mmCIF file of C-alpha atoms in Angstrom:
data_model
loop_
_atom_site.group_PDB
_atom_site.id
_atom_site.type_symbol
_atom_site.label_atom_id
_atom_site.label_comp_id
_atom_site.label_asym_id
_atom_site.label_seq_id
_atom_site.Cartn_x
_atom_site.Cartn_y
_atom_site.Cartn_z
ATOM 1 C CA UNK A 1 78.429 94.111 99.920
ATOM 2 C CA UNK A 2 81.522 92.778 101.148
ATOM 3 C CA UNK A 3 82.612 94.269 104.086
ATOM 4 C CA UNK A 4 86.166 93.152 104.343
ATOM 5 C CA UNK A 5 87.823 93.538 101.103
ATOM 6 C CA UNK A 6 90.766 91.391 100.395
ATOM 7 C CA UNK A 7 93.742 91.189 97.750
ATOM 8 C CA UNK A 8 95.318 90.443 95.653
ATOM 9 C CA UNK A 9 93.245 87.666 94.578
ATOM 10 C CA UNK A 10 96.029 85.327 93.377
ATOM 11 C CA UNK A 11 100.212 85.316 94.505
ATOM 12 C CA UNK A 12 102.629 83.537 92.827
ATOM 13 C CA UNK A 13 106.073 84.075 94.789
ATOM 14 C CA UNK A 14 109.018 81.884 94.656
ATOM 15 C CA UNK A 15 110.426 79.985 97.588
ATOM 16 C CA UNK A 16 112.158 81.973 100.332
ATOM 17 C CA UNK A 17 110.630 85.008 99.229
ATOM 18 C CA UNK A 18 107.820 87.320 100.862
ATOM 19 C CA UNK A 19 104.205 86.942 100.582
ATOM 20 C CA UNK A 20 102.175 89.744 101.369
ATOM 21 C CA UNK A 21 98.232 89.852 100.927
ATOM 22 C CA UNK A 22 96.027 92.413 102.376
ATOM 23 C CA UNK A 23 92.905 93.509 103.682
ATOM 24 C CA UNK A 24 90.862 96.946 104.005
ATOM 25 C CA UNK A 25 87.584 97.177 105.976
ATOM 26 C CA UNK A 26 85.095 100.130 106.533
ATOM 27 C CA UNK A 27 83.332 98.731 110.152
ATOM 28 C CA UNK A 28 85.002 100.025 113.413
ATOM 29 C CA UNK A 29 83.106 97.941 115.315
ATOM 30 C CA UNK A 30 84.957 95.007 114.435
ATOM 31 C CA UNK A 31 87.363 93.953 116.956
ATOM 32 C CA UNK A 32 89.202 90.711 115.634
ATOM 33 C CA UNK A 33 90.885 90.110 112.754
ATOM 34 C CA UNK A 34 92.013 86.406 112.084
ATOM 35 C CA UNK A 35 93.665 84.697 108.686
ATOM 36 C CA UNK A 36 92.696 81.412 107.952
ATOM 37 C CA UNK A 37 94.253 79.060 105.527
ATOM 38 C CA UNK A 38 92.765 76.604 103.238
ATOM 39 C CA UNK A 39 93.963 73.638 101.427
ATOM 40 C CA UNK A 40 91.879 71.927 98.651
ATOM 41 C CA UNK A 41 89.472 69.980 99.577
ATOM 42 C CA UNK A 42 89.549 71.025 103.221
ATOM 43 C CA UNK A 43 87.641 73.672 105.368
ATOM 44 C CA UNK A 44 89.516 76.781 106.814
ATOM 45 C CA UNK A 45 91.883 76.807 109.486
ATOM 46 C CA UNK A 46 93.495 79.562 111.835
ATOM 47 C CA UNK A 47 96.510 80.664 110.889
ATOM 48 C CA UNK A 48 97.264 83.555 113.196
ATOM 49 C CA UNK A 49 94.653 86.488 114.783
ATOM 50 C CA UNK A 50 94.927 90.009 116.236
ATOM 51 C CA UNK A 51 92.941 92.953 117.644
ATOM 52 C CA UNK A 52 92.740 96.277 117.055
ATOM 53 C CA UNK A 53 95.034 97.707 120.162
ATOM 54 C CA UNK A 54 98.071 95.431 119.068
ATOM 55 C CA UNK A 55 99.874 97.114 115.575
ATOM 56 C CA UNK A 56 102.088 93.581 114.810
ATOM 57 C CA UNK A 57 101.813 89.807 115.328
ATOM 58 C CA UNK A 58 104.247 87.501 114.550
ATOM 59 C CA UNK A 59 104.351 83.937 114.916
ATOM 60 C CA UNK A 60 106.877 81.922 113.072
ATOM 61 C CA UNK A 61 107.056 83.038 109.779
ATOM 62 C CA UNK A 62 103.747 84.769 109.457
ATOM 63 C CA UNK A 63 103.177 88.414 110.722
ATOM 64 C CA UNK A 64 100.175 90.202 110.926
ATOM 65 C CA UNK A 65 100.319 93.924 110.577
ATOM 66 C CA UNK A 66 97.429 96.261 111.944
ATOM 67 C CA UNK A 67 96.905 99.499 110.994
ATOM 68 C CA UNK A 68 94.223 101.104 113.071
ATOM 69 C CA UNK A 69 93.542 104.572 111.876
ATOM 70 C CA UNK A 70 93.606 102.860 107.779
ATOM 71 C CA UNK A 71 91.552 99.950 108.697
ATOM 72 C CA UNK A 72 94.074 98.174 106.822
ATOM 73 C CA UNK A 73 95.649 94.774 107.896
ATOM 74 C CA UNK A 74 97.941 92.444 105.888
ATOM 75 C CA UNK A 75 99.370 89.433 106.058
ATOM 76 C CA UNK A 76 103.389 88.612 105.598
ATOM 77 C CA UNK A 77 104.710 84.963 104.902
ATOM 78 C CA UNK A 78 108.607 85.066 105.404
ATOM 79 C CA UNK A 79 110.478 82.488 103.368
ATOM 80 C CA UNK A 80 107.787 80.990 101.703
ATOM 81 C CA UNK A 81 107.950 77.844 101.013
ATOM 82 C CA UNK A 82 105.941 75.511 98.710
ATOM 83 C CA UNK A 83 103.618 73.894 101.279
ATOM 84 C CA UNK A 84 102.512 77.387 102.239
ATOM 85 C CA UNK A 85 100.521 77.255 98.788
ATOM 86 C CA UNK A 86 96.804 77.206 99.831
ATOM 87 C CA UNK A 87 94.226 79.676 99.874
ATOM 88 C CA UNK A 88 94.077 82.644 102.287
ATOM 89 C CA UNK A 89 91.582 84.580 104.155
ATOM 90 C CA UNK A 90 91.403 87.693 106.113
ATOM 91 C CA UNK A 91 88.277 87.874 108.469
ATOM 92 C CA UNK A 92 86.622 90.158 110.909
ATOM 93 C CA UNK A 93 84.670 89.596 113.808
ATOM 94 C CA UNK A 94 82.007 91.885 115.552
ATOM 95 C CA UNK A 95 81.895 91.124 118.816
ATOM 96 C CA UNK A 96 78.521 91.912 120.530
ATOM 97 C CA UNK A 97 76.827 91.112 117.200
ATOM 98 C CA UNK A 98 78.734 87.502 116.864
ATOM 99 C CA UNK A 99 79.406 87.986 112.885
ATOM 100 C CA UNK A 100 82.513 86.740 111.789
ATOM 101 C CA UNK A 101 82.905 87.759 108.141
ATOM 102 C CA UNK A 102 85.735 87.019 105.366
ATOM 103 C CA UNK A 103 87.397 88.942 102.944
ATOM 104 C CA UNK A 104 87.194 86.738 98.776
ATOM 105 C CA UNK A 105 90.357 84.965 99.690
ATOM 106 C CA UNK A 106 93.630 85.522 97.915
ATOM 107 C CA UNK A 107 95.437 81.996 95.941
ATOM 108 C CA UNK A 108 98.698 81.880 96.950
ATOM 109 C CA UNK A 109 101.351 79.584 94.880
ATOM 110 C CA UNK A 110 104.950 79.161 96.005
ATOM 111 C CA UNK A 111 107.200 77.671 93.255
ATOM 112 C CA UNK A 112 110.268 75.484 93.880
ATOM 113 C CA UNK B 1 90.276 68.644 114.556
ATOM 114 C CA UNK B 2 87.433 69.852 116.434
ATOM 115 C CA UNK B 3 84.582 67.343 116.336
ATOM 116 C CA UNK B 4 82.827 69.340 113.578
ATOM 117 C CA UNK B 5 80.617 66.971 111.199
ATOM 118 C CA UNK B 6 78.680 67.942 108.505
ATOM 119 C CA UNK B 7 76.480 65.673 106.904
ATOM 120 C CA UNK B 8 75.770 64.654 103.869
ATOM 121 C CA UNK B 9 79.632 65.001 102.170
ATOM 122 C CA UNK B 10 78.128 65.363 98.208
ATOM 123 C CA UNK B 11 74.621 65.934 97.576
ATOM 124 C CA UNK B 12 73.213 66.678 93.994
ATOM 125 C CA UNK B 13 69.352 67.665 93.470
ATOM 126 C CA UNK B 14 66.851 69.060 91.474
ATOM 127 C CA UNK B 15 65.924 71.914 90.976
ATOM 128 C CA UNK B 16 62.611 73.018 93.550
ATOM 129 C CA UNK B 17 63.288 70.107 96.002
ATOM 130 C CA UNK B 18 63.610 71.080 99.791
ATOM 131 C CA UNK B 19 67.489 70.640 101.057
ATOM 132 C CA UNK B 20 68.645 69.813 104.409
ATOM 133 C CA UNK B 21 72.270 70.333 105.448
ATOM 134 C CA UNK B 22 73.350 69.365 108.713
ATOM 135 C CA UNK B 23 76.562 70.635 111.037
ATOM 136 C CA UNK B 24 77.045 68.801 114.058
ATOM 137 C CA UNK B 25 79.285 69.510 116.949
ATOM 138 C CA UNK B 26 80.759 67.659 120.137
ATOM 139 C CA UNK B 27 82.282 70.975 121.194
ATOM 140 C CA UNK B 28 79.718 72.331 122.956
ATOM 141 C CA UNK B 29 80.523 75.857 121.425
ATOM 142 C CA UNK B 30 77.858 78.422 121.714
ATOM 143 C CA UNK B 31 78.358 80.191 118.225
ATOM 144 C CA UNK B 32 77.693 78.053 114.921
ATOM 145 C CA UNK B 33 77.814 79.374 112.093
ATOM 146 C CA UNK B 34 76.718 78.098 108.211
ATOM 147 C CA UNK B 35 78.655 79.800 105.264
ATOM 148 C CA UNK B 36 78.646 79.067 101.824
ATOM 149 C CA UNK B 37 82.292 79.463 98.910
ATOM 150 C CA UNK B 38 81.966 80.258 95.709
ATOM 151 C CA UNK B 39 84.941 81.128 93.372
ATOM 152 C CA UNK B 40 85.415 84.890 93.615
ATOM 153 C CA UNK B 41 83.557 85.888 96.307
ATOM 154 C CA UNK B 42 85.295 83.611 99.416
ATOM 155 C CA UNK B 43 83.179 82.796 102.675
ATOM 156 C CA UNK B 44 79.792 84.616 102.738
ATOM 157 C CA UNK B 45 77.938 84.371 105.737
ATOM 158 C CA UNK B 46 74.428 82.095 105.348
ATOM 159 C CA UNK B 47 73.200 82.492 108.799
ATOM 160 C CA UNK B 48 74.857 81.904 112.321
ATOM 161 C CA UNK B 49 73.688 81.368 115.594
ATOM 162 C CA UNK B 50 74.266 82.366 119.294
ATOM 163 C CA UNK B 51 72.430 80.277 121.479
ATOM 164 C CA UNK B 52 70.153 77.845 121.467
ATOM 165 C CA UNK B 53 66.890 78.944 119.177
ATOM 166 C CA UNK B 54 69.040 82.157 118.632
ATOM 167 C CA UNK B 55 69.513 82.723 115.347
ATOM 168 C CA UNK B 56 70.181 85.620 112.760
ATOM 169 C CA UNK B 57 70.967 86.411 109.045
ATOM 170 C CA UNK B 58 74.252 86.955 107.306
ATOM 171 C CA UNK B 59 75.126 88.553 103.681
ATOM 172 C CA UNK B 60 73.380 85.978 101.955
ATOM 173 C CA UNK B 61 70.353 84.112 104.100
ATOM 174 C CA UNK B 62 67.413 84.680 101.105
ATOM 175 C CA UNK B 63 66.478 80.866 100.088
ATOM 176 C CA UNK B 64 67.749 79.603 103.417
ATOM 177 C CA UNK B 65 66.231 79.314 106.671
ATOM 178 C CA UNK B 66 68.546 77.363 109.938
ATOM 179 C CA UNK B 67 67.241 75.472 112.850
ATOM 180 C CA UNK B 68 69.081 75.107 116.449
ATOM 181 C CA UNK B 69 67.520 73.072 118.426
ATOM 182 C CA UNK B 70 69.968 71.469 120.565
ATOM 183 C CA UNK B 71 73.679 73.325 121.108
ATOM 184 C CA UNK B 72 75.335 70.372 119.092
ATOM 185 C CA UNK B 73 73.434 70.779 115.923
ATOM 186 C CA UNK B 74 72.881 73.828 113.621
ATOM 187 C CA UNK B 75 70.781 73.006 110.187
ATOM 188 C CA UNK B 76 70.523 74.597 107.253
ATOM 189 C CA UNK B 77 67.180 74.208 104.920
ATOM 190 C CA UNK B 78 67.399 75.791 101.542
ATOM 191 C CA UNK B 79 63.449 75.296 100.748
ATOM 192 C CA UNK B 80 63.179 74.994 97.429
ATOM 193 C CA UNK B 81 66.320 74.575 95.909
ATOM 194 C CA UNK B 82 67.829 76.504 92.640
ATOM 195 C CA UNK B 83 70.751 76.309 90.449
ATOM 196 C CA UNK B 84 72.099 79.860 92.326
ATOM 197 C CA UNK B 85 72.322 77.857 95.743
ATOM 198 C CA UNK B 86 75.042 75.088 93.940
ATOM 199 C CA UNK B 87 77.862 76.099 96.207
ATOM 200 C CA UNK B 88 80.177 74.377 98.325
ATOM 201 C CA UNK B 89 78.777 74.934 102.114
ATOM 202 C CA UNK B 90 81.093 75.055 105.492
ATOM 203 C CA UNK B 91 79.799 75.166 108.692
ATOM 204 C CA UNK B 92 81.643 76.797 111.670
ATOM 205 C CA UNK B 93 81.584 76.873 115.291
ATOM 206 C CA UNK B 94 83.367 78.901 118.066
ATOM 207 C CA UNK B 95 83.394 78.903 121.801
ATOM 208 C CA UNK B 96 83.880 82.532 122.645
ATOM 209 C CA UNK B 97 83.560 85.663 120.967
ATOM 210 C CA UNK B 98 86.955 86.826 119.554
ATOM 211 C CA UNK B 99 88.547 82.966 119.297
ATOM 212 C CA UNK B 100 89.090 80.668 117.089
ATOM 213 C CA UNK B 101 86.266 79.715 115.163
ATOM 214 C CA UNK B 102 86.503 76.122 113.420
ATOM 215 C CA UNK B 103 85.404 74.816 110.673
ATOM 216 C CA UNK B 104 83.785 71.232 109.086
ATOM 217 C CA UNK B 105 84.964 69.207 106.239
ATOM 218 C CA UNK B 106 82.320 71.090 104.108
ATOM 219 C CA UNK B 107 79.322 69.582 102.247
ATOM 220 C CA UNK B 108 79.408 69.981 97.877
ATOM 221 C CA UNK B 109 76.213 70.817 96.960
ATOM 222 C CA UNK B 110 75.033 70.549 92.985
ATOM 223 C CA UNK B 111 71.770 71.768 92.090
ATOM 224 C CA UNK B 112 70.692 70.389 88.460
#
């Protein structure tokens, strides 16, 4: 069963616009939520993180936005551009148990 | 990067052989973990480990079994291989609970 559940699966949005992908998950024991991003041929890499008693991160262009009480947290990618097109995943860790888990990933293209 | 190597790169076999995957590390992070990707269903947790000889299952650990002998090197044995188990395989590792956790180039495993 997949205990964070992620989408949409694929994102086509032009350049400068708004990406937005999100995630839903059922365990309140989880206590960090990091996005990684992929590019082909490459393992995952941290793109921003938060925890539970923070509702917004932003860094740069990318925001995270936590929403405790719907276990819901998305991801927003201001002015896209075309090198932000890579593969994205919302995770979850469980501290005290030392599981970090991943939502399916969502395929995000940016066109010119 | 972090000095993450897994070894081999590419590795096709038959179907029934014994497997060895190994994820090295010059980090000397405590948590390592060993997922597999597979179009659709993202990162699924193989197995991960806490400490030295501390070890424990994920989603998907049936066919697999992991070694840790020494806090540099995590292995993962899929015993007798099958064609369910062709997957491309990432191995992670992270200092502290709730931080970044990263990951290797990935091995591409084909089962024939």
């Amino acid at each position: 069963q997949q205990q964070v559940k992620q989408s949409p699966q694929s994102l086509i949005v032009q350049k400068g616009g708004i990406s937005i992908i999100n995630c839903a998950y059922e365990n309140t024991a989880f206590d960090y939520f990091p996005w990684y991003q992929q590019f082909p041929g490459k393992g995952p890499a941290l793109l921003i993180a938060i925890r539970p008693d923070v509702s917004e991160k932003k860094e740069g262009r990318f925001t995270i936005s936590f929403n405790k009480s719907a276990k819901q947290f998305s991801l927003h990618i201001m002015d896209s551009q075309p090198g932000d097109s890579a593969t994205y995943f919302c995770a979850a860790f469980r501290g005290g148990f030392q599981k970090l888990v991943f939502g399916t990933g969502t395929r995000l293209l940016v066109s010119p | 990067d972090a000095g993450i190597t897994q070894s081999p790169r590419h590795k096709v076999t038959e179907t029934g052989t014994p497997v060895t995957l190994r994820c090295h590390q010059t980090e000397n992070h405590r948590y390592m973990y060993w997922y597999r990707q597979d179009p659709g269903h993202g990162l699924r947790l193989i197995h991960y480990s806490y400490g030295v000889k501390d070890t424990d299952k994920g989603e998907v650990s049936d066919g697999y079994s992991v070694s840790r002998s020494k806090t540099e090197d995590f292995l993962l044995t899929l015993e007798s291989a099958t064609s369910s188990q062709t997957s491309v395989y990432f191995c992670a590792t992270q200092d502290r609970a709730n931080t970044e956790a990263f990951f290797g180039q990935g091995t591409r495993l084909t089962v024939v």
